[in-house]
């Protein structure tokens, strides 16, 4: 179902957002408000004149135009609470709340936040008095030359002064004229290399984007006034993986975790401006949306469907839908600005050459442009962002500058040196620059300072360590190679190391790191030669270091490679105490003719062999960490399925299987077409050995799935597809072999370890590209579940496969109480229902806010706007069809549904009435039992029929009056009964345990072996405690 999307803003960033969204098949149309000339009637994109500063008007626009998603660009609107207001009105919106957006909108607040949580930033102080501010500037022993002001609508002004005297003049101008508000922040001017690092986050998981480098000064050579950005390039070359992992964990993840701890969960895009100083990485500033022009170089490199990433972020499922980025591609953006920018600018100048730039294959994002008499004219400071995406930085720079040369408008201002700093980094890698400047860090060669007898651990022929530190030699001829190709691999452990820190167990971490690197070398048919490691930590712990070192050394011995040593860096900031990041680097070799070329060789009819591994790779720990946060179990709890002798932490930290050197003879036998580890998930691993012209089918019942994956499946309420995407599910690596050789290869492998024939290569499906289908995965996860195995000993029936969830809509009017219970029930593991829509005939009701908080789409269909009941019902029906709804629940829906609607949805509408049919009239179940002397009251869940009758009952929940009961007390217990009964009734229908038969009677599935509603109450159908449904002409929903 394609949706309409609204992007709020008018700059180059908003044009880029709309451009990327329009590429999604899930998006029917993108409105941009107010937009610019580039977003006016451009394919699926058009402008809207809706008044974005009025949140009520925006909300009504979304309702009137059936907007399914809103993206907010300007930070002023985020700070003003537009996301909060839209979500409260039931409009799905992407971006942080007003409180979370203070990270960017309030400089003093964000600085105080960083200080509270020990995250490194420039020294600073806030002032409301200009004289005090100037005294501070002059008296400090550091360059206090950055002046940040904040004013109305979250407008910010940043002045970077050349001297302390100039900084004082800026303070006087700002505060005396009150140009930007009452409060200013004076900051230390940091020196170093500047990076822009951004991420998607759902409030728990952080998904990093490639680092970008913006150019803030107006003129070449970083001269002229500071601007919002005159260009950018992405990714920044030569940034070491260890540094990126440190930024992700110690900064981005730390900020997100700290926001959540303070009760302001951050959901959306978070951008940090960072400076690599001699003391370490420090935060310059935040943005609560993509930066401009960073957005214009980051989004072109995103490989995923942008719309799907946004939805996963809003739904809190980012950990199972991590974005992927184009490799070996670089994006460069050059901004063209109006004369006078960043001050007052002339407007109305015609822009020409746009078509020629497009013909060059460039993407031109509009900012300050407008349409006038069919011509594109300037209307603001930064007019255009010319973006080129090419194989390398040099080529992209050349293409972007060619595009700028073809576009003309009077007085155009632009830089000709965008990306030149990146070219310098190619000559002097950032890794070396950063290490030279990191004077404040304590660098130790702890892992390489070993006793003389083991200077090189896990030694092999050809390796010699000389000179200390990392210095070592490797003689390839001594290792027996004639014409070798060297293969290198580097990996980090990411969130798995954080879990190890919590569990205080580090003995398996080194094994895991070596296995990750060595297995990837094997994918090329390469034998591992030597290994090095790097550990960055907040505080040096000799015992922990020694434990990790021993684990690495032991794993290297098992792999048959040399451990040359490692570096440990104690980082004073921004790493919090106890935080660690561990990365490994391995080098292997393969004779020139023995490389594996699986992508070119796999073909239809080949067989897939799976190698067993109980471990969970580091990549999957983003999901594990989120599940642990919500689980009642902790790392020290007994492991699921164990007898108490193993903890959950022990099982989670089980290292992955290392397949060298036992597998090398098999790989080099010529019988194996391809080999791929599954550290990126089962589907990701298999996709590495499949060319686009074929697909694969796996049978999950053909291999043994370790119990920990079954627990994650149940505890995280994950789908089978999410499991296959995120986890290896017991398969550590996959081999592609010819069918007639499969048994021979399998027997060779099984002499060394567990292995199975798990699937086959088949013809491609009708869609483009390869496709991987894992059959019976849900059933296999349930069959292997410890709880299910326990249940099997007492139940006669066999466990049923986990079913596809039934899509449910809830109709409300503002008087019901059961919607939160339905939402909560649908989120429980094992629920067969998925709430996909809430419809109300009244705006502003609490149910809409509840649905919005749960991330459920909402629609307001006001019955007063329709001339007849059938017209109103037809509109509801159309919306239900749009969301592919299969079941409907009525929760306080106070409208009479028409006969045609009831006939169409017969057996698909459920209601819970606050009475036991038929003696007690709806709505009086708390009063009549006390007045009439009835011994039982309660509520009934039933199918809604055109002519309601006794046979429509699904479930009854009796409530017996107690001596001395008041109406209020009985009413409260009846409400609790409704909250219990309605979710149960929905589960019974969604699971297929009960359905409406041809004659209006419930039909129960025999194999469910469930008691009928009457037997469930312990009496026959004639009992007065189980009376019949009411008979009345119209339908009025109760709870």
mmCIF file of N, CA and C in Angstrom, residues 141-219:
data_model
loop_
_atom_site.group_PDB
_atom_site.id
_atom_site.type_symbol
_atom_site.label_atom_id
_atom_site.label_comp_id
_atom_site.label_asym_id
_atom_site.label_seq_id
_atom_site.Cartn_x
_atom_site.Cartn_y
_atom_site.Cartn_z
ATOM 1 N N UNK A 141 42.349 31.035 30.343
ATOM 2 C CA UNK A 141 43.662 30.624 29.844
ATOM 3 C C UNK A 141 43.541 29.770 28.591
ATOM 4 N N UNK A 142 42.345 29.743 27.998
ATOM 5 C CA UNK A 142 42.137 29.034 26.731
ATOM 6 C C UNK A 142 41.454 29.984 25.753
ATOM 7 N N UNK A 143 41.512 29.687 24.461
ATOM 8 C CA UNK A 143 40.922 30.610 23.463
ATOM 9 C C UNK A 143 39.392 30.579 23.480
ATOM 10 N N UNK A 144 38.780 31.415 24.306
ATOM 11 C CA UNK A 144 37.314 31.482 24.407
ATOM 12 C C UNK A 144 36.798 32.401 23.306
ATOM 13 N N UNK A 145 36.770 31.878 22.091
ATOM 14 C CA UNK A 145 36.493 32.731 20.926
ATOM 15 C C UNK A 145 35.287 32.288 20.120
ATOM 16 N N UNK A 146 34.491 31.371 20.662
ATOM 17 C CA UNK A 146 33.263 30.953 19.986
ATOM 18 C C UNK A 146 32.078 31.500 20.767
ATOM 19 N N UNK A 147 31.224 32.258 20.083
ATOM 20 C CA UNK A 147 30.055 32.875 20.723
ATOM 21 C C UNK A 147 28.810 32.278 20.077
ATOM 22 N N UNK A 148 28.028 31.604 20.905
ATOM 23 C CA UNK A 148 26.774 31.011 20.417
ATOM 24 C C UNK A 148 25.612 31.761 21.031
ATOM 25 N N UNK A 149 24.689 32.214 20.178
ATOM 26 C CA UNK A 149 23.487 32.916 20.650
ATOM 27 C C UNK A 149 22.271 32.139 20.229
ATOM 28 N N UNK A 150 21.221 32.284 21.028
ATOM 29 C CA UNK A 150 19.960 31.602 20.714
ATOM 30 C C UNK A 150 18.837 32.599 20.897
ATOM 31 N N UNK A 151 17.930 32.633 19.904
ATOM 32 C CA UNK A 151 16.845 33.584 19.988
ATOM 33 C C UNK A 151 15.509 33.000 19.659
ATOM 34 N N UNK A 152 14.549 33.843 19.267
ATOM 35 C CA UNK A 152 13.187 33.385 18.968
ATOM 36 C C UNK A 152 13.199 32.301 17.901
ATOM 37 N N UNK A 153 12.253 31.365 18.054
ATOM 38 C CA UNK A 153 12.062 30.258 17.103
ATOM 39 C C UNK A 153 13.320 29.427 16.953
ATOM 40 N N UNK A 154 14.093 29.380 18.031
ATOM 41 C CA UNK A 154 15.297 28.540 18.080
ATOM 42 C C UNK A 154 16.340 28.952 17.050
ATOM 43 N N UNK A 155 16.286 30.221 16.577
ATOM 44 C CA UNK A 155 17.310 30.683 15.645
ATOM 45 C C UNK A 155 18.633 30.800 16.382
ATOM 46 N N UNK A 156 19.704 30.353 15.756
ATOM 47 C CA UNK A 156 21.005 30.369 16.405
ATOM 48 C C UNK A 156 21.985 31.149 15.545
ATOM 49 N N UNK A 157 22.902 31.805 16.223
ATOM 50 C CA UNK A 157 23.977 32.490 15.537
ATOM 51 C C UNK A 157 25.288 32.072 16.176
ATOM 52 N N UNK A 158 26.259 31.670 15.365
ATOM 53 C CA UNK A 158 27.568 31.256 15.870
ATOM 54 C C UNK A 158 28.612 32.185 15.275
ATOM 55 N N UNK A 159 29.399 32.787 16.141
ATOM 56 C CA UNK A 159 30.506 33.636 15.708
ATOM 57 C C UNK A 159 31.808 32.995 16.153
ATOM 58 N N UNK A 160 32.702 32.745 15.202
ATOM 59 C CA UNK A 160 34.035 32.229 15.517
ATOM 60 C C UNK A 160 34.997 33.389 15.320
ATOM 61 N N UNK A 161 35.455 33.961 16.422
ATOM 62 C CA UNK A 161 36.248 35.191 16.372
ATOM 63 C C UNK A 161 37.713 34.881 16.160
ATOM 64 N N UNK A 162 38.407 35.825 15.502
ATOM 65 C CA UNK A 162 39.838 35.668 15.255
ATOM 66 C C UNK A 162 40.646 36.008 16.495
ATOM 67 N N UNK A 163 40.072 36.742 17.430
ATOM 68 C CA UNK A 163 40.782 37.124 18.655
ATOM 69 C C UNK A 163 39.761 37.271 19.777
ATOM 70 N N UNK A 164 40.266 37.380 21.014
ATOM 71 C CA UNK A 164 39.368 37.574 22.149
ATOM 72 C C UNK A 164 38.674 38.941 22.065
ATOM 73 N N UNK A 165 39.366 39.936 21.528
ATOM 74 C CA UNK A 165 38.760 41.256 21.373
ATOM 75 C C UNK A 165 37.588 41.201 20.418
ATOM 76 N N UNK A 166 37.761 40.472 19.302
ATOM 77 C CA UNK A 166 36.656 40.331 18.347
ATOM 78 C C UNK A 166 35.497 39.562 18.957
ATOM 79 N N UNK A 167 35.801 38.580 19.802
ATOM 80 C CA UNK A 167 34.736 37.837 20.480
ATOM 81 C C UNK A 167 33.944 38.748 21.390
ATOM 82 N N UNK A 168 34.623 39.671 22.084
ATOM 83 C CA UNK A 168 33.917 40.620 22.959
ATOM 84 C C UNK A 168 33.035 41.556 22.146
ATOM 85 N N UNK A 169 33.508 41.996 20.987
ATOM 86 C CA UNK A 169 32.685 42.863 20.137
ATOM 87 C C UNK A 169 31.431 42.109 19.681
ATOM 88 N N UNK A 170 31.578 40.818 19.356
ATOM 89 C CA UNK A 170 30.413 40.025 18.951
ATOM 90 C C UNK A 170 29.404 39.915 20.086
ATOM 91 N N UNK A 171 29.901 39.747 21.304
ATOM 92 C CA UNK A 171 29.006 39.676 22.460
ATOM 93 C C UNK A 171 28.231 40.978 22.609
ATOM 94 N N UNK A 172 28.948 42.102 22.500
ATOM 95 C CA UNK A 172 28.292 43.404 22.654
ATOM 96 C C UNK A 172 27.213 43.605 21.590
ATOM 97 N N UNK A 173 27.535 43.279 20.350
ATOM 98 C CA UNK A 173 26.568 43.457 19.262
ATOM 99 C C UNK A 173 25.330 42.591 19.470
ATOM 100 N N UNK A 174 25.568 41.340 19.836
ATOM 101 C CA UNK A 174 24.443 40.401 19.981
ATOM 102 C C UNK A 174 23.561 40.772 21.173
ATOM 103 N N UNK A 175 24.185 41.026 22.328
ATOM 104 C CA UNK A 175 23.395 41.198 23.540
ATOM 105 C C UNK A 175 22.831 42.603 23.682
ATOM 106 N N UNK A 176 23.538 43.606 23.174
ATOM 107 C CA UNK A 176 22.998 44.956 23.266
ATOM 108 C C UNK A 176 21.857 45.164 22.288
ATOM 109 N N UNK A 177 22.024 44.635 21.075
ATOM 110 C CA UNK A 177 20.958 44.754 20.083
ATOM 111 C C UNK A 177 19.875 43.709 20.276
ATOM 112 N N UNK A 178 20.171 42.705 21.159
ATOM 113 C CA UNK A 178 19.231 41.604 21.378
ATOM 114 C C UNK A 178 18.825 40.979 20.045
ATOM 115 N N UNK A 179 19.839 40.776 19.185
ATOM 116 C CA UNK A 179 19.573 40.235 17.853
ATOM 117 C C UNK A 179 19.068 38.803 17.920
ATOM 118 N N UNK A 180 19.600 38.023 18.841
ATOM 119 C CA UNK A 180 19.286 36.600 18.848
ATOM 120 C C UNK A 180 18.849 36.103 20.225
ATOM 121 N N UNK A 181 18.449 36.978 21.109
ATOM 122 C CA UNK A 181 17.922 36.504 22.377
ATOM 123 C C UNK A 181 18.740 36.952 23.559
ATOM 124 N N UNK A 182 18.342 36.479 24.724
ATOM 125 C CA UNK A 182 18.893 36.951 25.977
ATOM 126 C C UNK A 182 20.150 36.209 26.409
ATOM 127 N N UNK A 183 20.304 34.964 26.029
ATOM 128 C CA UNK A 183 21.369 34.114 26.560
ATOM 129 C C UNK A 183 22.414 33.816 25.493
ATOM 130 N N UNK A 184 23.694 33.870 25.885
ATOM 131 C CA UNK A 184 24.761 33.463 24.981
ATOM 132 C C UNK A 184 25.636 32.447 25.702
ATOM 133 N N UNK A 185 26.330 31.633 24.905
ATOM 134 C CA UNK A 185 27.282 30.667 25.425
ATOM 135 C C UNK A 185 28.649 30.991 24.837
ATOM 136 N N UNK A 186 29.635 31.116 25.707
ATOM 137 C CA UNK A 186 31.013 31.341 25.278
ATOM 138 C C UNK A 186 31.741 30.009 25.350
ATOM 139 N N UNK A 187 32.400 29.637 24.255
ATOM 140 C CA UNK A 187 33.056 28.336 24.184
ATOM 141 C C UNK A 187 34.534 28.482 23.833
ATOM 142 N N UNK A 188 35.267 27.464 24.217
ATOM 143 C CA UNK A 188 36.648 27.324 23.795
ATOM 144 C C UNK A 188 36.701 27.009 22.296
ATOM 145 N N UNK A 189 37.625 27.645 21.596
ATOM 146 C CA UNK A 189 37.840 27.341 20.179
ATOM 147 C C UNK A 189 38.739 26.118 20.080
ATOM 148 N N UNK A 190 38.200 25.035 19.568
ATOM 149 C CA UNK A 190 38.946 23.782 19.459
ATOM 150 C C UNK A 190 39.719 23.734 18.144
ATOM 151 N N UNK A 191 40.865 23.084 18.177
ATOM 152 C CA UNK A 191 41.701 22.935 16.993
ATOM 153 C C UNK A 191 41.817 21.454 16.655
ATOM 154 N N UNK A 192 41.776 21.146 15.369
ATOM 155 C CA UNK A 192 41.906 19.760 14.940
ATOM 156 C C UNK A 192 41.170 19.521 13.637
ATOM 157 N N UNK A 193 40.886 18.282 13.365
ATOM 158 C CA UNK A 193 40.169 17.894 12.151
ATOM 159 C C UNK A 193 38.695 17.743 12.501
ATOM 160 N N UNK A 194 37.825 18.392 11.721
ATOM 161 C CA UNK A 194 36.392 18.373 12.023
ATOM 162 C C UNK A 194 35.687 17.293 11.202
ATOM 163 N N UNK A 195 34.801 16.554 11.866
ATOM 164 C CA UNK A 195 33.983 15.539 11.215
ATOM 165 C C UNK A 195 32.526 15.769 11.569
ATOM 166 N N UNK A 196 31.660 15.315 10.696
ATOM 167 C CA UNK A 196 30.230 15.296 10.986
ATOM 168 C C UNK A 196 29.787 13.840 10.985
ATOM 169 N N UNK A 197 29.362 13.342 12.140
ATOM 170 C CA UNK A 197 28.949 11.945 12.281
ATOM 171 C C UNK A 197 27.488 11.888 12.691
ATOM 172 N N UNK A 198 26.690 11.183 11.916
ATOM 173 C CA UNK A 198 25.247 11.134 12.121
ATOM 174 C C UNK A 198 24.795 9.696 12.293
ATOM 175 N N UNK A 199 23.559 9.550 12.754
ATOM 176 C CA UNK A 199 22.996 8.210 12.917
ATOM 177 C C UNK A 199 21.482 8.276 12.880
ATOM 178 N N UNK A 200 20.868 7.159 12.522
ATOM 179 C CA UNK A 200 19.459 6.926 12.801
ATOM 180 C C UNK A 200 19.385 6.310 14.196
ATOM 181 N N UNK A 201 18.352 6.637 14.962
ATOM 182 C CA UNK A 201 18.165 5.983 16.253
ATOM 183 C C UNK A 201 16.682 5.898 16.586
ATOM 184 N N UNK A 202 16.284 4.755 17.147
ATOM 185 C CA UNK A 202 14.903 4.573 17.596
ATOM 186 C C UNK A 202 14.774 4.765 19.108
ATOM 187 N N UNK A 203 15.780 5.369 19.714
ATOM 188 C CA UNK A 203 15.758 5.594 21.144
ATOM 189 C C UNK A 203 16.588 4.580 21.906
ATOM 190 N N UNK A 204 16.932 3.467 21.260
ATOM 191 C CA UNK A 204 17.762 2.423 21.874
ATOM 192 C C UNK A 204 18.919 2.075 20.954
ATOM 193 N N UNK A 205 18.596 1.692 19.735
ATOM 194 C CA UNK A 205 19.612 1.273 18.770
ATOM 195 C C UNK A 205 20.153 2.479 18.009
ATOM 196 N N UNK A 206 21.439 2.452 17.712
ATOM 197 C CA UNK A 206 22.094 3.492 16.921
ATOM 198 C C UNK A 206 22.600 2.865 15.627
ATOM 199 N N UNK A 207 22.225 3.437 14.489
ATOM 200 C CA UNK A 207 22.697 2.987 13.178
ATOM 201 C C UNK A 207 23.502 4.123 12.560
ATOM 202 N N UNK A 208 24.814 3.988 12.563
ATOM 203 C CA UNK A 208 25.695 5.066 12.117
ATOM 204 C C UNK A 208 25.622 5.270 10.614
ATOM 205 N N UNK A 209 25.829 6.507 10.208
ATOM 206 C CA UNK A 209 25.965 6.858 8.800
ATOM 207 C C UNK A 209 27.440 7.092 8.496
ATOM 208 N N UNK A 210 27.834 7.059 7.229
ATOM 209 C CA UNK A 210 29.238 7.336 6.901
ATOM 210 C C UNK A 210 29.615 8.751 7.346
ATOM 211 N N UNK A 211 30.837 8.951 7.803
ATOM 212 C CA UNK A 211 31.244 10.295 8.248
ATOM 213 C C UNK A 211 31.352 11.256 7.076
ATOM 214 N N UNK A 212 30.938 12.483 7.304
ATOM 215 C CA UNK A 212 31.018 13.529 6.283
ATOM 216 C C UNK A 212 31.867 14.672 6.822
ATOM 217 N N UNK A 213 32.360 15.512 5.911
ATOM 218 C CA UNK A 213 33.119 16.687 6.334
ATOM 219 C C UNK A 213 32.527 17.915 5.651
ATOM 220 N N UNK A 214 31.904 18.801 6.436
ATOM 221 C CA UNK A 214 31.322 20.016 5.861
ATOM 222 C C UNK A 214 32.365 21.125 5.759
ATOM 223 N N UNK A 215 32.102 22.104 4.928
ATOM 224 C CA UNK A 215 32.951 23.284 4.778
ATOM 225 C C UNK A 215 32.111 24.504 5.140
ATOM 226 N N UNK A 216 32.426 25.109 6.297
ATOM 227 C CA UNK A 216 31.566 26.157 6.860
ATOM 228 C C UNK A 216 31.913 27.563 6.378
ATOM 229 N N UNK A 217 33.185 27.833 6.109
ATOM 230 C CA UNK A 217 33.570 29.190 5.702
ATOM 231 C C UNK A 217 33.092 29.484 4.283
ATOM 232 N N UNK A 218 32.867 30.767 4.004
ATOM 233 C CA UNK A 218 32.281 31.161 2.722
ATOM 234 C C UNK A 218 33.252 31.001 1.557
ATOM 235 N N UNK A 219 34.531 31.252 1.790
ATOM 236 C CA UNK A 219 35.478 31.364 0.686
ATOM 237 C C UNK A 219 36.527 30.259 0.723
#
